[in-house]
């Protein structure tokens, strides 16, 4: 598909400006883009873009999405095989160029005002692990922002569902943003 450029920094002197900078991203069908507005009780649309570095990975991913039948992507055997095949190449690339991770969120209100947040971390593996740990910790602590209460509940949750309210988001964001290696 068509790419667009995204700046993974707010100010030119942010560490992420130097380490990540501006990168091409492509629309990517993460489920959160379809559910975030509903769970946060906001209006509007959302989309998710994804990009990797070096850019050759973007070329490969786009080619695979265009060529590989959709039913294969849903196959556990295909996904596991692809992961086993690509893992050594990704590890080698990460050693050569690093594994910095960055995420940008732009929210535009009905009045046209846009708020941007950028979170970047020097280690993709550590930030994903920390995010999973924080999600699990919140479940163990009994966060349930559907009722804006702290109580245990069972089920399957998306982050935007579990952290709908400011009171549920505040502690997890504070811990995530203080994780060693966080750039901004």
PDB file of C-alpha atoms in Angstrom:
ATOM      1  CA  UNK A   1       0.000   0.000   0.000  1.00  0.00           C
ATOM      2  CA  UNK A   2       0.855   3.674   0.025  1.00  0.00           C
ATOM      3  CA  UNK A   3       3.174   4.978   2.671  1.00  0.00           C
ATOM      4  CA  UNK A   4       3.176   8.238   4.571  1.00  0.00           C
ATOM      5  CA  UNK A   5       5.877   9.844   6.702  1.00  0.00           C
ATOM      6  CA  UNK A   6       5.605  10.069  10.487  1.00  0.00           C
ATOM      7  CA  UNK A   7       7.880  12.017  12.823  1.00  0.00           C
ATOM      8  CA  UNK A   8       8.692   9.961  15.907  1.00  0.00           C
ATOM      9  CA  UNK A   9       9.593  12.985  17.977  1.00  0.00           C
ATOM     10  CA  UNK A  10       7.971  16.197  19.145  1.00  0.00           C
ATOM     11  CA  UNK A  11      10.966  18.527  19.452  1.00  0.00           C
ATOM     12  CA  UNK A  12      14.093  18.454  17.312  1.00  0.00           C
ATOM     13  CA  UNK A  13      16.264  17.871  20.395  1.00  0.00           C
ATOM     14  CA  UNK A  14      14.307  14.787  21.587  1.00  0.00           C
ATOM     15  CA  UNK A  15      16.517  11.685  21.720  1.00  0.00           C
ATOM     16  CA  UNK A  16      14.039   9.919  19.476  1.00  0.00           C
ATOM     17  CA  UNK A  17      14.611  12.558  16.774  1.00  0.00           C
ATOM     18  CA  UNK A  18      18.202  11.372  16.469  1.00  0.00           C
ATOM     19  CA  UNK A  19      17.587   7.640  16.976  1.00  0.00           C
ATOM     20  CA  UNK A  20      14.345   7.239  15.020  1.00  0.00           C
ATOM     21  CA  UNK A  21      13.624  10.491  13.209  1.00  0.00           C
ATOM     22  CA  UNK A  22      11.018  10.554  10.487  1.00  0.00           C
ATOM     23  CA  UNK A  23      10.081   7.207   8.957  1.00  0.00           C
ATOM     24  CA  UNK A  24       7.707   5.879   6.350  1.00  0.00           C
ATOM     25  CA  UNK A  25       4.692   4.007   7.739  1.00  0.00           C
ATOM     26  CA  UNK A  26       1.982   1.973   6.047  1.00  0.00           C
ATOM     27  CA  UNK A  27      -1.603   1.314   7.098  1.00  0.00           C
ATOM     28  CA  UNK A  28      -1.677  -1.834   9.181  1.00  0.00           C
ATOM     29  CA  UNK A  29      -4.808  -3.666  10.392  1.00  0.00           C
ATOM     30  CA  UNK A  30      -4.190  -3.661  14.149  1.00  0.00           C
ATOM     31  CA  UNK A  31      -7.531  -4.341  15.868  1.00  0.00           C
ATOM     32  CA  UNK A  32      -7.083  -1.371  18.218  1.00  0.00           C
ATOM     33  CA  UNK A  33      -7.707   1.084  15.410  1.00  0.00           C
ATOM     34  CA  UNK A  34     -11.234  -0.268  15.092  1.00  0.00           C
ATOM     35  CA  UNK A  35     -12.036  -0.338  18.819  1.00  0.00           C
ATOM     36  CA  UNK A  36     -10.232   2.569  20.472  1.00  0.00           C
ATOM     37  CA  UNK A  37     -12.884   5.236  19.822  1.00  0.00           C
ATOM     38  CA  UNK A  38     -15.641   3.043  21.235  1.00  0.00           C
ATOM     39  CA  UNK A  39     -13.741   2.138  24.405  1.00  0.00           C
ATOM     40  CA  UNK A  40     -12.509   5.667  25.091  1.00  0.00           C
ATOM     41  CA  UNK A  41     -15.986   7.038  24.320  1.00  0.00           C
ATOM     42  CA  UNK A  42     -14.753   9.469  21.700  1.00  0.00           C
ATOM     43  CA  UNK A  43     -15.949  10.205  18.198  1.00  0.00           C
ATOM     44  CA  UNK A  44     -14.069   9.971  14.956  1.00  0.00           C
ATOM     45  CA  UNK A  45     -11.989   7.477  13.089  1.00  0.00           C
ATOM     46  CA  UNK A  46      -8.595   6.018  13.712  1.00  0.00           C
ATOM     47  CA  UNK A  47      -5.945   4.280  11.703  1.00  0.00           C
ATOM     48  CA  UNK A  48      -2.701   2.572  12.519  1.00  0.00           C
ATOM     49  CA  UNK A  49       0.509   2.842  10.599  1.00  0.00           C
ATOM     50  CA  UNK A  50       3.475   0.551  10.982  1.00  0.00           C
ATOM     51  CA  UNK A  51       7.018   0.829   9.752  1.00  0.00           C
ATOM     52  CA  UNK A  52      10.317  -0.826  10.489  1.00  0.00           C
ATOM     53  CA  UNK A  53      13.968  -0.055   9.997  1.00  0.00           C
ATOM     54  CA  UNK A  54      15.896  -0.733   7.996  1.00  0.00           C
ATOM     55  CA  UNK A  55      13.372   0.028   5.255  1.00  0.00           C
ATOM     56  CA  UNK A  56      13.991  -3.302   3.493  1.00  0.00           C
ATOM     57  CA  UNK A  57      11.730  -4.932   6.119  1.00  0.00           C
ATOM     58  CA  UNK A  58       8.883  -2.635   4.998  1.00  0.00           C
ATOM     59  CA  UNK A  59       9.406  -3.678   1.388  1.00  0.00           C
ATOM     60  CA  UNK A  60       9.379  -7.360   2.383  1.00  0.00           C
ATOM     61  CA  UNK A  61       6.265  -6.998   4.582  1.00  0.00           C
ATOM     62  CA  UNK A  62       4.350  -5.116   1.887  1.00  0.00           C
ATOM     63  CA  UNK A  63       5.314  -7.685  -0.747  1.00  0.00           C
ATOM     64  CA  UNK A  64       4.262 -10.549   1.512  1.00  0.00           C
ATOM     65  CA  UNK A  65       0.905  -8.919   2.280  1.00  0.00           C
ATOM     66  CA  UNK A  66       0.313  -8.517  -1.461  1.00  0.00           C
ATOM     67  CA  UNK A  67       1.425 -12.044  -2.399  1.00  0.00           C
ATOM     68  CA  UNK A  68       0.573 -14.374   0.499  1.00  0.00           C
ATOM     69  CA  UNK A  69      -3.092 -15.467   0.619  1.00  0.00           C
ATOM     70  CA  UNK A  70      -4.999 -13.999   3.549  1.00  0.00           C
ATOM     71  CA  UNK A  71      -5.962 -17.476   4.782  1.00  0.00           C
ATOM     72  CA  UNK A  72      -2.264 -18.304   5.289  1.00  0.00           C
ATOM     73  CA  UNK A  73      -1.844 -15.352   7.669  1.00  0.00           C
ATOM     74  CA  UNK A  74      -4.561 -16.893   9.857  1.00  0.00           C
ATOM     75  CA  UNK A  75      -2.751 -20.230   9.915  1.00  0.00           C
ATOM     76  CA  UNK A  76      -0.839 -20.988  13.105  1.00  0.00           C
ATOM     77  CA  UNK A  77       1.579 -23.217  11.176  1.00  0.00           C
ATOM     78  CA  UNK A  78       2.364 -20.432   8.673  1.00  0.00           C
ATOM     79  CA  UNK A  79       2.848 -17.828  11.390  1.00  0.00           C
ATOM     80  CA  UNK A  80       5.093 -20.096  13.457  1.00  0.00           C
ATOM     81  CA  UNK A  81       7.108 -21.061  10.368  1.00  0.00           C
ATOM     82  CA  UNK A  82       7.524 -17.430   9.362  1.00  0.00           C
ATOM     83  CA  UNK A  83       8.636 -16.533  12.912  1.00  0.00           C
ATOM     84  CA  UNK A  84      11.212 -19.353  12.965  1.00  0.00           C
ATOM     85  CA  UNK A  85      12.463 -18.382   9.507  1.00  0.00           C
ATOM     86  CA  UNK A  86      12.758 -14.656  10.232  1.00  0.00           C
ATOM     87  CA  UNK A  87      14.038 -14.765  13.832  1.00  0.00           C
ATOM     88  CA  UNK A  88      17.761 -15.194  12.952  1.00  0.00           C
ATOM     89  CA  UNK A  89      17.564 -12.443  10.316  1.00  0.00           C
ATOM     90  CA  UNK A  90      15.871 -10.049  12.739  1.00  0.00           C
ATOM     91  CA  UNK A  91      18.435 -10.840  15.465  1.00  0.00           C
ATOM     92  CA  UNK A  92      21.301 -10.173  13.055  1.00  0.00           C
ATOM     93  CA  UNK A  93      19.734  -6.924  11.851  1.00  0.00           C
ATOM     94  CA  UNK A  94      19.070  -5.788  15.445  1.00  0.00           C
ATOM     95  CA  UNK A  95      22.741  -6.337  16.302  1.00  0.00           C
ATOM     96  CA  UNK A  96      23.748  -4.211  13.316  1.00  0.00           C
ATOM     97  CA  UNK A  97      21.248  -1.339  13.584  1.00  0.00           C
ATOM     98  CA  UNK A  98      19.683  -1.663  17.055  1.00  0.00           C
ATOM     99  CA  UNK A  99      16.145  -2.371  18.148  1.00  0.00           C
ATOM    100  CA  UNK A 100      14.795   1.059  19.041  1.00  0.00           C
ATOM    101  CA  UNK A 101      11.012   1.221  19.234  1.00  0.00           C
ATOM    102  CA  UNK A 102       8.861   4.302  18.762  1.00  0.00           C
ATOM    103  CA  UNK A 103       5.146   4.941  18.743  1.00  0.00           C
ATOM    104  CA  UNK A 104       3.267   8.108  17.805  1.00  0.00           C
ATOM    105  CA  UNK A 105      -0.359   8.870  18.612  1.00  0.00           C
ATOM    106  CA  UNK A 106      -2.171  11.846  17.100  1.00  0.00           C
ATOM    107  CA  UNK A 107      -5.625  12.736  18.409  1.00  0.00           C
ATOM    108  CA  UNK A 108      -7.674  15.400  16.660  1.00  0.00           C
ATOM    109  CA  UNK A 109     -10.691  16.821  18.454  1.00  0.00           C
ATOM    110  CA  UNK A 110     -13.936  17.896  16.884  1.00  0.00           C
ATOM    111  CA  UNK A 111     -12.654  21.484  17.138  1.00  0.00           C
ATOM    112  CA  UNK A 112      -9.719  20.548  14.859  1.00  0.00           C
ATOM    113  CA  UNK A 113      -7.080  20.753  17.610  1.00  0.00           C
ATOM    114  CA  UNK A 114      -4.515  17.947  17.501  1.00  0.00           C
ATOM    115  CA  UNK A 115      -2.611  16.503  20.450  1.00  0.00           C
ATOM    116  CA  UNK A 116       0.432  14.347  19.760  1.00  0.00           C
ATOM    117  CA  UNK A 117       2.197  11.891  22.025  1.00  0.00           C
ATOM    118  CA  UNK A 118       5.417  10.069  21.173  1.00  0.00           C
ATOM    119  CA  UNK A 119       6.874   7.245  23.211  1.00  0.00           C
ATOM    120  CA  UNK A 120      10.237   5.810  22.234  1.00  0.00           C
ATOM    121  CA  UNK A 121      12.433   3.205  23.857  1.00  0.00           C
ATOM    122  CA  UNK A 122      15.928   1.977  23.057  1.00  0.00           C
ATOM    123  CA  UNK A 123      14.916  -1.713  23.241  1.00  0.00           C
ATOM    124  CA  UNK A 124      11.852  -3.094  21.485  1.00  0.00           C
ATOM    125  CA  UNK A 125      12.118  -6.368  23.417  1.00  0.00           C
ATOM    126  CA  UNK A 126      12.284  -4.655  26.816  1.00  0.00           C
ATOM    127  CA  UNK A 127       9.429  -2.243  26.152  1.00  0.00           C
ATOM    128  CA  UNK A 128       7.163  -5.034  24.874  1.00  0.00           C
ATOM    129  CA  UNK A 129       8.052  -7.154  27.894  1.00  0.00           C
ATOM    130  CA  UNK A 130       7.451  -4.234  30.247  1.00  0.00           C
ATOM    131  CA  UNK A 131       4.124  -3.459  28.566  1.00  0.00           C
ATOM    132  CA  UNK A 132       2.995  -7.074  28.968  1.00  0.00           C
ATOM    133  CA  UNK A 133       4.109  -7.028  32.608  1.00  0.00           C
ATOM    134  CA  UNK A 134       2.211  -3.781  33.278  1.00  0.00           C
ATOM    135  CA  UNK A 135      -0.927  -5.159  31.645  1.00  0.00           C
ATOM    136  CA  UNK A 136      -0.666  -8.308  33.779  1.00  0.00           C
ATOM    137  CA  UNK A 137       0.042  -6.289  36.923  1.00  0.00           C
ATOM    138  CA  UNK A 138      -3.038  -4.154  36.276  1.00  0.00           C
ATOM    139  CA  UNK A 139      -5.148  -7.295  35.936  1.00  0.00           C
ATOM    140  CA  UNK A 140      -3.689  -8.721  39.148  1.00  0.00           C
ATOM    141  CA  UNK A 141      -4.367  -5.412  40.923  1.00  0.00           C
ATOM    142  CA  UNK A 142      -7.944  -5.639  39.718  1.00  0.00           C
ATOM    143  CA  UNK A 143      -8.134  -2.626  37.413  1.00  0.00           C
ATOM    144  CA  UNK A 144     -11.529  -2.506  35.776  1.00  0.00           C
ATOM    145  CA  UNK A 145     -12.153   0.892  34.285  1.00  0.00           C
ATOM    146  CA  UNK A 146     -15.413  -0.179  32.701  1.00  0.00           C
ATOM    147  CA  UNK A 147     -16.912   0.545  36.102  1.00  0.00           C
ATOM    148  CA  UNK A 148     -14.122   2.949  37.123  1.00  0.00           C
ATOM    149  CA  UNK A 149     -13.494   0.663  40.080  1.00  0.00           C
ATOM    150  CA  UNK A 150     -10.556  -1.354  41.239  1.00  0.00           C
ATOM    151  CA  UNK A 151     -11.882  -4.885  41.409  1.00  0.00           C
ATOM    152  CA  UNK A 152     -10.864  -8.267  40.042  1.00  0.00           C
ATOM    153  CA  UNK A 153     -12.602  -9.399  36.910  1.00  0.00           C
ATOM    154  CA  UNK A 154     -12.111 -12.156  34.410  1.00  0.00           C
ATOM    155  CA  UNK A 155     -12.122 -12.172  30.641  1.00  0.00           C
ATOM    156  CA  UNK A 156     -10.090 -11.020  27.690  1.00  0.00           C
ATOM    157  CA  UNK A 157      -9.295  -7.304  27.459  1.00  0.00           C
ATOM    158  CA  UNK A 158      -7.703  -4.894  25.031  1.00  0.00           C
ATOM    159  CA  UNK A 159      -5.537  -2.152  26.570  1.00  0.00           C
ATOM    160  CA  UNK A 160      -7.981   0.573  25.559  1.00  0.00           C
ATOM    161  CA  UNK A 161     -10.793  -1.377  27.204  1.00  0.00           C
ATOM    162  CA  UNK A 162      -8.930  -2.005  30.450  1.00  0.00           C
ATOM    163  CA  UNK A 163      -7.539   1.539  30.715  1.00  0.00           C
ATOM    164  CA  UNK A 164     -10.549   3.585  29.601  1.00  0.00           C
ATOM    165  CA  UNK A 165     -10.433   6.039  32.465  1.00  0.00           C
ATOM    166  CA  UNK A 166      -7.738   8.459  33.541  1.00  0.00           C
ATOM    167  CA  UNK A 167      -7.574   6.864  36.999  1.00  0.00           C
ATOM    168  CA  UNK A 168      -6.808   3.474  35.422  1.00  0.00           C
ATOM    169  CA  UNK A 169      -4.310   4.891  32.900  1.00  0.00           C
ATOM    170  CA  UNK A 170      -2.310   7.159  35.180  1.00  0.00           C
ATOM    171  CA  UNK A 171      -0.357   4.550  37.211  1.00  0.00           C
ATOM    172  CA  UNK A 172       0.424   2.313  34.248  1.00  0.00           C
ATOM    173  CA  UNK A 173       1.607   5.236  32.111  1.00  0.00           C
ATOM    174  CA  UNK A 174       3.750   6.536  34.962  1.00  0.00           C
ATOM    175  CA  UNK A 175       5.453   3.150  35.327  1.00  0.00           C
ATOM    176  CA  UNK A 176       5.866   2.644  31.570  1.00  0.00           C
ATOM    177  CA  UNK A 177       7.362   6.092  31.053  1.00  0.00           C
ATOM    178  CA  UNK A 178       9.855   5.530  33.872  1.00  0.00           C
ATOM    179  CA  UNK A 179      11.089   2.207  32.455  1.00  0.00           C
ATOM    180  CA  UNK A 180      14.888   2.367  31.941  1.00  0.00           C
ATOM    181  CA  UNK A 181      15.663   3.023  28.283  1.00  0.00           C
ATOM    182  CA  UNK A 182      12.592   5.199  27.670  1.00  0.00           C
ATOM    183  CA  UNK A 183      13.679   8.083  25.453  1.00  0.00           C
ATOM    184  CA  UNK A 184      10.655  10.370  25.673  1.00  0.00           C
TER     185      UNK A 184
END
